[in-house]
């Protein structure tokens, strides 16, 4: 048995690790750090070098995927009511 706080901490740590790894690609900035603290520091230091094309593509993709998810769940609910 694994307690809820341990599972919560593990999930949070995984989310932070994934987010810091993906931010480099989303923002299009160079990050050389191996650990999370160094990665976050590099992201903050290079924040003025954001690649707007990479950021725009990432945002459009996230909005598109969110709309597909919302549309799919909405159509499933509507179909179940018929």
CSV table of N, CA, C and O in Angstrom, one decimal, residues 4 7 10 14 22 33-34 36-37 43 51 54 56 63 67-68 74-75:
chain,number,residue,atom,x,y,z
A,4,UNK,N,-1.6,8.2,0.0
A,4,UNK,CA,-2.0,9.2,-0.9
A,4,UNK,C,-0.9,10.3,-1.0
A,4,UNK,O,-0.7,10.8,-2.1
A,7,UNK,N,1.9,9.2,-3.3
A,7,UNK,CA,1.5,9.2,-4.7
A,7,UNK,C,1.4,10.7,-5.2
A,7,UNK,O,1.8,11.0,-6.3
A,10,UNK,N,4.9,12.1,-5.8
A,10,UNK,CA,5.5,11.5,-7.0
A,10,UNK,C,4.8,12.1,-8.3
A,10,UNK,O,5.6,12.5,-9.2
A,14,UNK,N,6.8,14.4,-11.1
A,14,UNK,CA,6.8,14.0,-12.5
A,14,UNK,C,6.3,15.2,-13.3
A,14,UNK,O,6.8,15.5,-14.4
A,22,UNK,N,9.5,20.4,-21.3
A,22,UNK,CA,8.7,20.8,-22.5
A,22,UNK,C,8.8,22.4,-22.7
A,22,UNK,O,8.7,22.8,-23.8
A,33,UNK,N,20.9,23.0,-18.7
A,33,UNK,CA,21.0,22.4,-17.4
A,33,UNK,C,20.6,20.9,-17.4
A,33,UNK,O,19.8,20.5,-18.2
A,34,UNK,N,21.2,20.2,-16.5
A,34,UNK,CA,20.9,18.8,-16.4
A,34,UNK,C,19.9,18.5,-15.3
A,34,UNK,O,19.0,17.6,-15.4
A,36,UNK,N,16.7,20.0,-12.5
A,36,UNK,CA,15.6,20.9,-12.7
A,36,UNK,C,15.9,22.4,-12.3
A,36,UNK,O,15.4,23.3,-12.9
A,37,UNK,N,16.6,22.6,-11.2
A,37,UNK,CA,16.9,23.9,-10.8
A,37,UNK,C,17.7,24.7,-11.8
A,37,UNK,O,17.4,25.8,-12.1
A,43,UNK,N,15.8,28.9,-18.1
A,43,UNK,CA,14.6,29.4,-18.7
A,43,UNK,C,14.4,30.8,-18.4
A,43,UNK,O,14.0,31.7,-19.2
A,51,UNK,N,11.4,32.3,-28.9
A,51,UNK,CA,11.1,32.2,-30.3
A,51,UNK,C,9.6,32.3,-30.5
A,51,UNK,O,8.9,31.4,-30.1
A,54,UNK,N,7.8,29.4,-32.4
A,54,UNK,CA,7.7,28.1,-31.6
A,54,UNK,C,6.6,28.3,-30.6
A,54,UNK,O,5.7,27.4,-30.4
A,56,UNK,N,4.0,30.4,-30.7
A,56,UNK,CA,2.7,30.5,-31.4
A,56,UNK,C,2.2,29.1,-31.8
A,56,UNK,O,1.0,28.8,-31.6
A,63,UNK,N,-4.5,24.9,-27.9
A,63,UNK,CA,-5.9,25.3,-28.1
A,63,UNK,C,-6.7,24.3,-29.0
A,63,UNK,O,-7.8,23.9,-28.6
A,67,UNK,N,-9.9,22.1,-27.8
A,67,UNK,CA,-11.2,22.2,-28.5
A,67,UNK,C,-11.6,20.8,-28.9
A,67,UNK,O,-12.8,20.5,-28.9
A,68,UNK,N,-10.7,20.0,-29.4
A,68,UNK,CA,-11.1,18.6,-29.9
A,68,UNK,C,-11.6,17.8,-28.7
A,68,UNK,O,-12.6,17.1,-28.8
A,74,UNK,N,-18.4,16.6,-25.4
A,74,UNK,CA,-19.7,17.2,-25.6
A,74,UNK,C,-20.6,16.4,-26.5
A,74,UNK,O,-21.7,16.1,-26.2
A,75,UNK,N,-20.0,15.9,-27.7
A,75,UNK,CA,-20.8,15.1,-28.6
A,75,UNK,C,-21.1,13.8,-28.0
A,75,UNK,O,-22.2,13.2,-28.3
